[in-house]
């Protein structure tokens, strides 16, 4: 297997195309990148900036480029010995009128080859239709207002609602053309052939219509009459295979599976062999042609049978193909070791490194002070449970109804108690209490870990609905496969529940609780959790040793398109954990200073205000920035934050008065002299010390087990907010210029150059330099990092627990990483340097005493191994990358 040495994540989009990528392949090669890691690049909804709304998996997105361009790009990368890792989306496609599979279904219904490709309940209420929840009002009102129209063109007859346009069903042509007396029209009105014949008959007819003015006039008149008649419009709509409804209908009723709660992303039945084979046809071709060398699987938790999917995919692409999956793992959860994949897309590493840089000893103070600040806020676990219940009842009521309906129609509930309301309450409680996103049952009996998860959920649910113990007992037995005469149906129900427990967790946790529970928001992050608060260097070592044992080739990410804030913003925020008392004193001081700016005590409320101060600590640029642009970005971000929190405003019913008051508060404090006089010096300290942690983060990510991923543009400071802010254009000309500067650096001038980089650290060059050196080491000594043993090294003295040291050894080469993780009393307050007295007081143990060492960051030699003072290693830079070769 050709495992990536390093990856570089690019958000391919209309704003960054194949042609744009061609301009930076030379840069990426020189940077030390082995693999381009691309966002989905298949044809997507017009204007898509992310690519996860695929409309056609058989075609590249023309807004990004065509196959000829991609082949040329692939050839260029091969010449540079670089690979391509492609993000694919097997769970869902865009529910959009440009989706050819859906258009085929709406026209041909059961005769369409794609009829069963999507996760649609065609038998729902006997409709034989799929809901299309895109109306702004009821169907009656929309027709009455003349907003829904029948139209025709050279492609056939369609039903249109503003930008939505779906082909009319074959069976509705007879009604639409009923008054068109023409032998030509009769062929469509009385069509009874197969799907392939229909296309030819329809195209032929409308070609003839264009050549027959009288026929065209007659059709136009007939369709105009239909559009003017509410009765006729209703008749036509009854004959369609889709059912237009108000977009909010899905909060209580739905007959298709969607991605999370997004109506315009419709899920596939990927567990069906034909669907799998068809969807991956073009992907397989590109893999076999060598244009794609690895796959990243988006939202694997949405699939009915994730394990079965990975096995099918492995068989499709071969044993030697690199595959990783997007998966959110809880702190003590591991990816199933029997899945035939190389690991995940790296969110759990992001969490681990967040906690490595958080001082765990401050958890008590943060919890206590935050509780004093926001006394009415529940404990985190209780908050998550409440928000999951809210999402399930208010946003996923349709999905909940469908699960209950399955229990009843399959007679899975005890006789005589089918309609008891306690079943809904009990199922809600059970699903909301799941401690992980989902389990992956392969059949009954369940694995021990799966049984433990269900028992944990049962106990938590029982605490909240004690009056439904009998129902919870029964559901637990059902989930565990203890109902002997219904095992097959029970197992299907369990799997089906798991497809919704993931979205429920994502919406209740990531997209709600993460914006409410603000104790220390660096942990309100994809893959991380605000309930956790720091780990020791020893615990981090244990996690890396476990990773090397189980998934040594998994991705290591510190920034992605999904992250809630930039990787360097999180490092700044981690500093707060080292100064808890000072931090909360500052918060109290700022709140008092800014009291007269607040329009009322509710805008922002105390929790929002506390969040704002943290957000500014993380995101304010170092210097020389456009303040107006930053303020607008911040207001856009805060609007999303408040609406996702769903406390004082939300997406469906926004409270613009509250939002505007918060925007005015931000504008006010930004120019408030007394506030800035207090805030700015504190921020300067956090920014300087956060920079030191950022250097450490770069070095650790690139030297521990796993494949380091660099997100686009993060070579320099990444202080971005959540998407779409983190997808802003990257200035690659600047990065090329800086890399060229590094490459032309003379060895004898390196010391002075590094001094200058430290002095002007705010420009981000020193971070870039550390990344460049780490990537160069990975490229030159890739066997050390791919195959080398991970060895924790001991630290003694004052710096124990403040600096992490570990070695990677393969054959005759050892590389040692030395990086600060806690900076209190270690870093100076006015420069990127460490306190010499502390360095002289502490020691580290280098392996094998008789080896000579060289610092790859500074170029300086170190003649002795064994026990050595940190002052001998960290004099020039606050971190080191040492190498020795026998």
PDB file of C-alpha atoms in Angstrom, residues 310-572:
ATOM      1  CA  UNK A 310     -16.156  -0.574   3.868  1.00  0.00           C
ATOM      2  CA  UNK A 311     -15.847  -4.242   2.883  1.00  0.00           C
ATOM      3  CA  UNK A 312     -17.542  -3.618  -0.469  1.00  0.00           C
ATOM      4  CA  UNK A 313     -15.337  -0.606  -1.077  1.00  0.00           C
ATOM      5  CA  UNK A 314     -12.198  -2.551  -0.185  1.00  0.00           C
ATOM      6  CA  UNK A 315     -13.171  -5.264  -2.654  1.00  0.00           C
ATOM      7  CA  UNK A 316     -13.897  -2.623  -5.304  1.00  0.00           C
ATOM      8  CA  UNK A 317     -10.565  -0.778  -5.102  1.00  0.00           C
ATOM      9  CA  UNK A 318      -8.265  -3.560  -3.907  1.00  0.00           C
ATOM     10  CA  UNK A 319      -6.303  -4.455  -0.791  1.00  0.00           C
ATOM     11  CA  UNK A 320      -3.510  -1.956  -1.443  1.00  0.00           C
ATOM     12  CA  UNK A 321      -5.688   1.146  -1.693  1.00  0.00           C
ATOM     13  CA  UNK A 322      -5.601   3.841   1.017  1.00  0.00           C
ATOM     14  CA  UNK A 323      -9.011   4.466   2.639  1.00  0.00           C
ATOM     15  CA  UNK A 324      -9.986   6.656   5.606  1.00  0.00           C
ATOM     16  CA  UNK A 325     -13.443   7.440   6.959  1.00  0.00           C
ATOM     17  CA  UNK A 326     -14.935  10.576   8.445  1.00  0.00           C
ATOM     18  CA  UNK A 327     -15.932   9.531  11.940  1.00  0.00           C
ATOM     19  CA  UNK A 328     -16.541  11.393  15.205  1.00  0.00           C
ATOM     20  CA  UNK A 329     -15.101   9.331  18.063  1.00  0.00           C
ATOM     21  CA  UNK A 330     -15.840  10.073  21.692  1.00  0.00           C
ATOM     22  CA  UNK A 331     -12.882  10.393  24.078  1.00  0.00           C
ATOM     23  CA  UNK A 332     -12.862   6.706  25.053  1.00  0.00           C
ATOM     24  CA  UNK A 333     -14.222   5.328  21.776  1.00  0.00           C
ATOM     25  CA  UNK A 334     -12.129   3.635  19.095  1.00  0.00           C
ATOM     26  CA  UNK A 335     -12.764   2.952  15.435  1.00  0.00           C
ATOM     27  CA  UNK A 336     -13.744  -0.713  14.956  1.00  0.00           C
ATOM     28  CA  UNK A 337     -10.428  -2.486  14.389  1.00  0.00           C
ATOM     29  CA  UNK A 338     -11.959  -5.043  12.004  1.00  0.00           C
ATOM     30  CA  UNK A 339     -12.966  -2.434   9.420  1.00  0.00           C
ATOM     31  CA  UNK A 340     -10.728  -2.723   6.323  1.00  0.00           C
ATOM     32  CA  UNK A 341      -9.641   0.930   6.413  1.00  0.00           C
ATOM     33  CA  UNK A 342      -6.490   2.808   7.400  1.00  0.00           C
ATOM     34  CA  UNK A 343      -8.232   5.012   9.944  1.00  0.00           C
ATOM     35  CA  UNK A 344     -10.199   8.232  10.146  1.00  0.00           C
ATOM     36  CA  UNK A 345      -9.911  11.729   8.699  1.00  0.00           C
ATOM     37  CA  UNK A 346      -8.280  12.837  11.944  1.00  0.00           C
ATOM     38  CA  UNK A 347     -10.849  14.579  14.130  1.00  0.00           C
ATOM     39  CA  UNK A 348      -9.903  12.535  17.192  1.00  0.00           C
ATOM     40  CA  UNK A 349      -6.279  13.681  16.861  1.00  0.00           C
ATOM     41  CA  UNK A 350      -7.478  17.277  16.826  1.00  0.00           C
ATOM     42  CA  UNK A 351      -9.231  16.584  20.135  1.00  0.00           C
ATOM     43  CA  UNK A 352      -6.211  14.835  21.620  1.00  0.00           C
ATOM     44  CA  UNK A 353      -3.881  17.690  20.808  1.00  0.00           C
ATOM     45  CA  UNK A 354      -6.431  20.232  22.090  1.00  0.00           C
ATOM     46  CA  UNK A 355      -6.368  18.439  25.435  1.00  0.00           C
ATOM     47  CA  UNK A 356      -2.598  18.042  25.463  1.00  0.00           C
ATOM     48  CA  UNK A 357      -2.362  21.862  25.424  1.00  0.00           C
ATOM     49  CA  UNK A 358      -5.098  22.349  28.052  1.00  0.00           C
ATOM     50  CA  UNK A 359      -4.076  22.396  31.698  1.00  0.00           C
ATOM     51  CA  UNK A 360      -6.265  19.676  33.307  1.00  0.00           C
ATOM     52  CA  UNK A 361      -5.654  21.123  36.793  1.00  0.00           C
ATOM     53  CA  UNK A 362      -7.789  24.153  35.906  1.00  0.00           C
ATOM     54  CA  UNK A 363     -10.982  22.204  35.227  1.00  0.00           C
ATOM     55  CA  UNK A 364     -12.420  22.833  38.694  1.00  0.00           C
ATOM     56  CA  UNK A 365     -11.861  26.583  38.598  1.00  0.00           C
ATOM     57  CA  UNK A 366     -13.289  26.913  35.094  1.00  0.00           C
ATOM     58  CA  UNK A 367     -16.351  24.849  35.994  1.00  0.00           C
ATOM     59  CA  UNK A 368     -16.992  26.812  39.188  1.00  0.00           C
ATOM     60  CA  UNK A 369     -16.487  30.278  37.684  1.00  0.00           C
ATOM     61  CA  UNK A 370     -18.494  29.471  34.571  1.00  0.00           C
ATOM     62  CA  UNK A 371     -21.347  28.192  36.733  1.00  0.00           C
ATOM     63  CA  UNK A 372     -21.303  31.466  38.671  1.00  0.00           C
ATOM     64  CA  UNK A 373     -21.446  33.354  35.391  1.00  0.00           C
ATOM     65  CA  UNK A 374     -24.286  31.300  33.894  1.00  0.00           C
ATOM     66  CA  UNK A 375     -26.005  29.686  36.891  1.00  0.00           C
ATOM     67  CA  UNK A 376     -29.101  28.437  35.052  1.00  0.00           C
ATOM     68  CA  UNK A 377     -27.193  26.415  32.487  1.00  0.00           C
ATOM     69  CA  UNK A 378     -27.447  22.634  33.067  1.00  0.00           C
ATOM     70  CA  UNK A 379     -24.379  20.443  33.371  1.00  0.00           C
ATOM     71  CA  UNK A 380     -23.012  19.530  29.968  1.00  0.00           C
ATOM     72  CA  UNK A 381     -24.358  15.951  29.791  1.00  0.00           C
ATOM     73  CA  UNK A 382     -27.813  17.125  30.794  1.00  0.00           C
ATOM     74  CA  UNK A 383     -27.675  19.977  28.275  1.00  0.00           C
ATOM     75  CA  UNK A 384     -26.769  17.556  25.472  1.00  0.00           C
ATOM     76  CA  UNK A 385     -29.622  15.251  26.442  1.00  0.00           C
ATOM     77  CA  UNK A 386     -32.112  18.143  26.443  1.00  0.00           C
ATOM     78  CA  UNK A 387     -30.914  19.459  23.090  1.00  0.00           C
ATOM     79  CA  UNK A 388     -31.030  16.006  21.508  1.00  0.00           C
ATOM     80  CA  UNK A 389     -34.627  15.701  22.710  1.00  0.00           C
ATOM     81  CA  UNK A 390     -35.380  19.128  21.247  1.00  0.00           C
ATOM     82  CA  UNK A 391     -33.913  18.192  17.863  1.00  0.00           C
ATOM     83  CA  UNK A 392     -35.707  14.852  17.860  1.00  0.00           C
ATOM     84  CA  UNK A 393     -39.105  16.313  18.715  1.00  0.00           C
ATOM     85  CA  UNK A 394     -38.935  19.680  16.946  1.00  0.00           C
ATOM     86  CA  UNK A 395     -36.687  19.041  13.938  1.00  0.00           C
ATOM     87  CA  UNK A 396     -36.774  15.267  13.408  1.00  0.00           C
ATOM     88  CA  UNK A 397     -40.356  14.548  14.371  1.00  0.00           C
ATOM     89  CA  UNK A 398     -40.974  12.946  10.981  1.00  0.00           C
ATOM     90  CA  UNK A 399     -38.082  10.523  11.432  1.00  0.00           C
ATOM     91  CA  UNK A 400     -39.271   9.695  14.949  1.00  0.00           C
ATOM     92  CA  UNK A 401     -42.787   8.991  13.677  1.00  0.00           C
ATOM     93  CA  UNK A 402     -41.397   6.642  11.023  1.00  0.00           C
ATOM     94  CA  UNK A 403     -39.436   4.635  13.580  1.00  0.00           C
ATOM     95  CA  UNK A 404     -42.512   4.258  15.773  1.00  0.00           C
ATOM     96  CA  UNK A 405     -44.603   3.341  12.756  1.00  0.00           C
ATOM     97  CA  UNK A 406     -42.153   0.559  11.911  1.00  0.00           C
ATOM     98  CA  UNK A 407     -42.476  -0.840  15.427  1.00  0.00           C
ATOM     99  CA  UNK A 408     -46.239  -0.901  15.085  1.00  0.00           C
ATOM    100  CA  UNK A 409     -46.567  -2.206  11.528  1.00  0.00           C
ATOM    101  CA  UNK A 410     -44.105  -5.031  12.207  1.00  0.00           C
ATOM    102  CA  UNK A 411     -45.913  -5.825  15.461  1.00  0.00           C
ATOM    103  CA  UNK A 412     -42.710  -5.370  17.433  1.00  0.00           C
ATOM    104  CA  UNK A 413     -44.568  -3.862  20.387  1.00  0.00           C
ATOM    105  CA  UNK A 414     -46.447  -5.920  22.981  1.00  0.00           C
ATOM    106  CA  UNK A 415     -50.039  -6.715  22.032  1.00  0.00           C
ATOM    107  CA  UNK A 416     -52.620  -4.334  23.393  1.00  0.00           C
ATOM    108  CA  UNK A 417     -50.091  -1.522  23.946  1.00  0.00           C
ATOM    109  CA  UNK A 418     -49.381  -0.457  20.372  1.00  0.00           C
ATOM    110  CA  UNK A 419     -50.756   3.078  20.689  1.00  0.00           C
ATOM    111  CA  UNK A 420     -49.513   3.892  24.181  1.00  0.00           C
ATOM    112  CA  UNK A 421     -47.917   7.391  24.133  1.00  0.00           C
ATOM    113  CA  UNK A 422     -45.198   6.120  26.453  1.00  0.00           C
ATOM    114  CA  UNK A 423     -43.548   4.385  23.486  1.00  0.00           C
ATOM    115  CA  UNK A 424     -42.759   7.706  21.850  1.00  0.00           C
ATOM    116  CA  UNK A 425     -41.488   9.189  25.096  1.00  0.00           C
ATOM    117  CA  UNK A 426     -39.363   6.085  25.764  1.00  0.00           C
ATOM    118  CA  UNK A 427     -37.872   5.886  22.276  1.00  0.00           C
ATOM    119  CA  UNK A 428     -37.052   9.618  22.413  1.00  0.00           C
ATOM    120  CA  UNK A 429     -35.310   9.168  25.746  1.00  0.00           C
ATOM    121  CA  UNK A 430     -33.372   6.097  24.552  1.00  0.00           C
ATOM    122  CA  UNK A 431     -32.115   7.719  21.356  1.00  0.00           C
ATOM    123  CA  UNK A 432     -31.212  10.983  23.088  1.00  0.00           C
ATOM    124  CA  UNK A 433     -29.275   9.074  25.757  1.00  0.00           C
ATOM    125  CA  UNK A 434     -26.887   7.303  23.364  1.00  0.00           C
ATOM    126  CA  UNK A 435     -23.372   8.172  24.633  1.00  0.00           C
ATOM    127  CA  UNK A 436     -21.775   7.794  21.181  1.00  0.00           C
ATOM    128  CA  UNK A 437     -22.860   8.758  17.681  1.00  0.00           C
ATOM    129  CA  UNK A 438     -23.827   5.172  16.883  1.00  0.00           C
ATOM    130  CA  UNK A 439     -22.904   1.517  17.183  1.00  0.00           C
ATOM    131  CA  UNK A 440     -22.213  -0.856  14.295  1.00  0.00           C
ATOM    132  CA  UNK A 441     -24.100  -4.078  14.954  1.00  0.00           C
ATOM    133  CA  UNK A 442     -23.173  -7.002  12.735  1.00  0.00           C
ATOM    134  CA  UNK A 443     -25.953  -9.200  14.067  1.00  0.00           C
ATOM    135  CA  UNK A 444     -27.254 -10.695  17.298  1.00  0.00           C
ATOM    136  CA  UNK A 445     -25.739 -11.314  19.783  1.00  0.00           C
ATOM    137  CA  UNK A 446     -24.148  -7.875  19.932  1.00  0.00           C
ATOM    138  CA  UNK A 447     -20.496  -7.318  20.805  1.00  0.00           C
ATOM    139  CA  UNK A 448     -19.689  -6.496  24.428  1.00  0.00           C
ATOM    140  CA  UNK A 449     -18.947  -2.828  23.708  1.00  0.00           C
ATOM    141  CA  UNK A 450     -22.270  -2.478  21.879  1.00  0.00           C
ATOM    142  CA  UNK A 451     -24.155  -4.044  24.776  1.00  0.00           C
ATOM    143  CA  UNK A 452     -22.396  -1.646  27.155  1.00  0.00           C
ATOM    144  CA  UNK A 453     -23.429   1.339  25.020  1.00  0.00           C
ATOM    145  CA  UNK A 454     -27.081   0.269  25.003  1.00  0.00           C
ATOM    146  CA  UNK A 455     -27.033  -0.347  28.752  1.00  0.00           C
ATOM    147  CA  UNK A 456     -25.506   3.090  29.334  1.00  0.00           C
ATOM    148  CA  UNK A 457     -28.203   4.718  27.199  1.00  0.00           C
ATOM    149  CA  UNK A 458     -30.888   2.744  29.038  1.00  0.00           C
ATOM    150  CA  UNK A 459     -29.682   3.885  32.469  1.00  0.00           C
ATOM    151  CA  UNK A 460     -29.488   7.536  31.407  1.00  0.00           C
ATOM    152  CA  UNK A 461     -32.947   7.377  29.793  1.00  0.00           C
ATOM    153  CA  UNK A 462     -34.425   5.717  32.877  1.00  0.00           C
ATOM    154  CA  UNK A 463     -33.216   8.590  35.065  1.00  0.00           C
ATOM    155  CA  UNK A 464     -35.286  10.965  32.926  1.00  0.00           C
ATOM    156  CA  UNK A 465     -38.454   8.947  32.291  1.00  0.00           C
ATOM    157  CA  UNK A 466     -38.868   6.812  35.390  1.00  0.00           C
ATOM    158  CA  UNK A 467     -42.591   6.392  34.702  1.00  0.00           C
ATOM    159  CA  UNK A 468     -41.791   4.519  31.485  1.00  0.00           C
ATOM    160  CA  UNK A 469     -39.548   1.807  32.934  1.00  0.00           C
ATOM    161  CA  UNK A 470     -41.559  -1.036  31.417  1.00  0.00           C
ATOM    162  CA  UNK A 471     -41.322   0.498  27.952  1.00  0.00           C
ATOM    163  CA  UNK A 472     -37.589   1.196  28.333  1.00  0.00           C
ATOM    164  CA  UNK A 473     -37.014  -2.372  29.533  1.00  0.00           C
ATOM    165  CA  UNK A 474     -38.805  -3.667  26.459  1.00  0.00           C
ATOM    166  CA  UNK A 475     -36.887  -1.394  24.054  1.00  0.00           C
ATOM    167  CA  UNK A 476     -33.597  -2.456  25.627  1.00  0.00           C
ATOM    168  CA  UNK A 477     -34.545  -6.110  25.118  1.00  0.00           C
ATOM    169  CA  UNK A 478     -35.460  -5.294  21.524  1.00  0.00           C
ATOM    170  CA  UNK A 479     -32.111  -3.562  20.903  1.00  0.00           C
ATOM    171  CA  UNK A 480     -30.226  -6.473  22.480  1.00  0.00           C
ATOM    172  CA  UNK A 481     -32.072  -9.052  20.379  1.00  0.00           C
ATOM    173  CA  UNK A 482     -33.769 -10.717  23.307  1.00  0.00           C
ATOM    174  CA  UNK A 483     -37.231 -10.888  21.655  1.00  0.00           C
ATOM    175  CA  UNK A 484     -36.868 -14.372  20.170  1.00  0.00           C
ATOM    176  CA  UNK A 485     -39.693 -14.412  17.606  1.00  0.00           C
ATOM    177  CA  UNK A 486     -38.821 -11.022  16.083  1.00  0.00           C
ATOM    178  CA  UNK A 487     -35.025 -11.050  15.788  1.00  0.00           C
ATOM    179  CA  UNK A 488     -34.863 -10.165  12.084  1.00  0.00           C
ATOM    180  CA  UNK A 489     -37.254  -7.224  12.398  1.00  0.00           C
ATOM    181  CA  UNK A 490     -35.633  -6.126  15.658  1.00  0.00           C
ATOM    182  CA  UNK A 491     -32.181  -6.115  14.084  1.00  0.00           C
ATOM    183  CA  UNK A 492     -33.404  -4.005  11.153  1.00  0.00           C
ATOM    184  CA  UNK A 493     -34.976  -1.589  13.638  1.00  0.00           C
ATOM    185  CA  UNK A 494     -31.710  -1.341  15.574  1.00  0.00           C
ATOM    186  CA  UNK A 495     -29.748  -0.592  12.407  1.00  0.00           C
ATOM    187  CA  UNK A 496     -32.346   1.934  11.318  1.00  0.00           C
ATOM    188  CA  UNK A 497     -32.175   3.698  14.666  1.00  0.00           C
ATOM    189  CA  UNK A 498     -28.412   4.002  14.271  1.00  0.00           C
ATOM    190  CA  UNK A 499     -28.858   5.927  11.026  1.00  0.00           C
ATOM    191  CA  UNK A 500     -30.662   8.593  13.029  1.00  0.00           C
ATOM    192  CA  UNK A 501     -28.696   8.533  16.289  1.00  0.00           C
ATOM    193  CA  UNK A 502     -25.693  10.005  14.409  1.00  0.00           C
ATOM    194  CA  UNK A 503     -27.578  12.974  12.911  1.00  0.00           C
ATOM    195  CA  UNK A 504     -29.319  13.453  16.248  1.00  0.00           C
ATOM    196  CA  UNK A 505     -25.956  13.693  17.987  1.00  0.00           C
ATOM    197  CA  UNK A 506     -24.543  16.006  15.325  1.00  0.00           C
ATOM    198  CA  UNK A 507     -27.470  18.409  15.466  1.00  0.00           C
ATOM    199  CA  UNK A 508     -27.949  18.225  19.229  1.00  0.00           C
ATOM    200  CA  UNK A 509     -24.268  18.409  20.082  1.00  0.00           C
ATOM    201  CA  UNK A 510     -22.116  19.985  17.347  1.00  0.00           C
ATOM    202  CA  UNK A 511     -24.786  22.329  15.992  1.00  0.00           C
ATOM    203  CA  UNK A 512     -26.519  23.250  19.241  1.00  0.00           C
ATOM    204  CA  UNK A 513     -24.772  22.418  22.538  1.00  0.00           C
ATOM    205  CA  UNK A 514     -21.370  23.483  21.163  1.00  0.00           C
ATOM    206  CA  UNK A 515     -22.785  26.999  20.841  1.00  0.00           C
ATOM    207  CA  UNK A 516     -24.321  27.065  24.316  1.00  0.00           C
ATOM    208  CA  UNK A 517     -21.877  25.428  26.743  1.00  0.00           C
ATOM    209  CA  UNK A 518     -18.994  27.902  26.599  1.00  0.00           C
ATOM    210  CA  UNK A 519     -16.765  26.984  29.549  1.00  0.00           C
ATOM    211  CA  UNK A 520     -13.644  26.944  27.313  1.00  0.00           C
ATOM    212  CA  UNK A 521     -14.638  27.011  23.672  1.00  0.00           C
ATOM    213  CA  UNK A 522     -11.469  25.535  22.214  1.00  0.00           C
ATOM    214  CA  UNK A 523     -13.066  22.169  23.114  1.00  0.00           C
ATOM    215  CA  UNK A 524     -16.371  23.025  21.403  1.00  0.00           C
ATOM    216  CA  UNK A 525     -14.881  21.435  18.350  1.00  0.00           C
ATOM    217  CA  UNK A 526     -15.577  18.700  15.836  1.00  0.00           C
ATOM    218  CA  UNK A 527     -14.185  15.490  17.335  1.00  0.00           C
ATOM    219  CA  UNK A 528     -13.720  17.120  20.734  1.00  0.00           C
ATOM    220  CA  UNK A 529     -16.163  17.705  23.570  1.00  0.00           C
ATOM    221  CA  UNK A 530     -16.602  20.581  26.063  1.00  0.00           C
ATOM    222  CA  UNK A 531     -17.139  18.104  28.897  1.00  0.00           C
ATOM    223  CA  UNK A 532     -13.474  17.023  28.713  1.00  0.00           C
ATOM    224  CA  UNK A 533     -10.702  19.287  29.972  1.00  0.00           C
ATOM    225  CA  UNK A 534      -7.090  18.394  29.327  1.00  0.00           C
ATOM    226  CA  UNK A 535      -4.814  15.360  29.513  1.00  0.00           C
ATOM    227  CA  UNK A 536      -1.276  14.830  30.783  1.00  0.00           C
ATOM    228  CA  UNK A 537       1.727  14.224  28.552  1.00  0.00           C
ATOM    229  CA  UNK A 538       1.723  10.627  29.822  1.00  0.00           C
ATOM    230  CA  UNK A 539      -1.871  10.130  28.668  1.00  0.00           C
ATOM    231  CA  UNK A 540      -1.052  11.635  25.296  1.00  0.00           C
ATOM    232  CA  UNK A 541       1.842   9.186  24.916  1.00  0.00           C
ATOM    233  CA  UNK A 542      -0.536   6.312  25.673  1.00  0.00           C
ATOM    234  CA  UNK A 543      -2.912   7.473  22.968  1.00  0.00           C
ATOM    235  CA  UNK A 544      -0.114   7.686  20.414  1.00  0.00           C
ATOM    236  CA  UNK A 545       1.151   4.215  21.319  1.00  0.00           C
ATOM    237  CA  UNK A 546      -2.373   2.866  20.915  1.00  0.00           C
ATOM    238  CA  UNK A 547      -2.711   4.612  17.558  1.00  0.00           C
ATOM    239  CA  UNK A 548       0.530   3.088  16.318  1.00  0.00           C
ATOM    240  CA  UNK A 549      -0.762  -0.321  17.344  1.00  0.00           C
ATOM    241  CA  UNK A 550      -4.232  -0.047  15.755  1.00  0.00           C
ATOM    242  CA  UNK A 551      -4.330   2.586  12.981  1.00  0.00           C
ATOM    243  CA  UNK A 552      -0.772   3.843  12.345  1.00  0.00           C
ATOM    244  CA  UNK A 553      -1.733   5.382   8.989  1.00  0.00           C
ATOM    245  CA  UNK A 554      -4.793   7.353  10.068  1.00  0.00           C
ATOM    246  CA  UNK A 555      -4.889  11.071   9.240  1.00  0.00           C
ATOM    247  CA  UNK A 556      -3.840  13.654  11.835  1.00  0.00           C
ATOM    248  CA  UNK A 557      -5.778  16.899  11.398  1.00  0.00           C
ATOM    249  CA  UNK A 558      -5.662  20.162  13.324  1.00  0.00           C
ATOM    250  CA  UNK A 559      -7.803  22.204  10.912  1.00  0.00           C
ATOM    251  CA  UNK A 560     -10.502  21.089   8.479  1.00  0.00           C
ATOM    252  CA  UNK A 561     -13.435  22.519   6.539  1.00  0.00           C
ATOM    253  CA  UNK A 562     -15.587  21.394   9.507  1.00  0.00           C
ATOM    254  CA  UNK A 563     -13.672  22.960  12.402  1.00  0.00           C
ATOM    255  CA  UNK A 564     -15.433  25.598  14.473  1.00  0.00           C
ATOM    256  CA  UNK A 565     -12.340  27.813  14.673  1.00  0.00           C
ATOM    257  CA  UNK A 566      -8.787  27.931  13.331  1.00  0.00           C
ATOM    258  CA  UNK A 567      -5.989  25.766  14.690  1.00  0.00           C
ATOM    259  CA  UNK A 568      -4.047  28.777  15.981  1.00  0.00           C
ATOM    260  CA  UNK A 569      -7.143  30.346  17.534  1.00  0.00           C
ATOM    261  CA  UNK A 570      -7.485  27.191  19.632  1.00  0.00           C
ATOM    262  CA  UNK A 571      -3.886  27.435  20.782  1.00  0.00           C
ATOM    263  CA  UNK A 572      -4.490  30.972  21.997  1.00  0.00           C
TER     264      UNK A 572
END
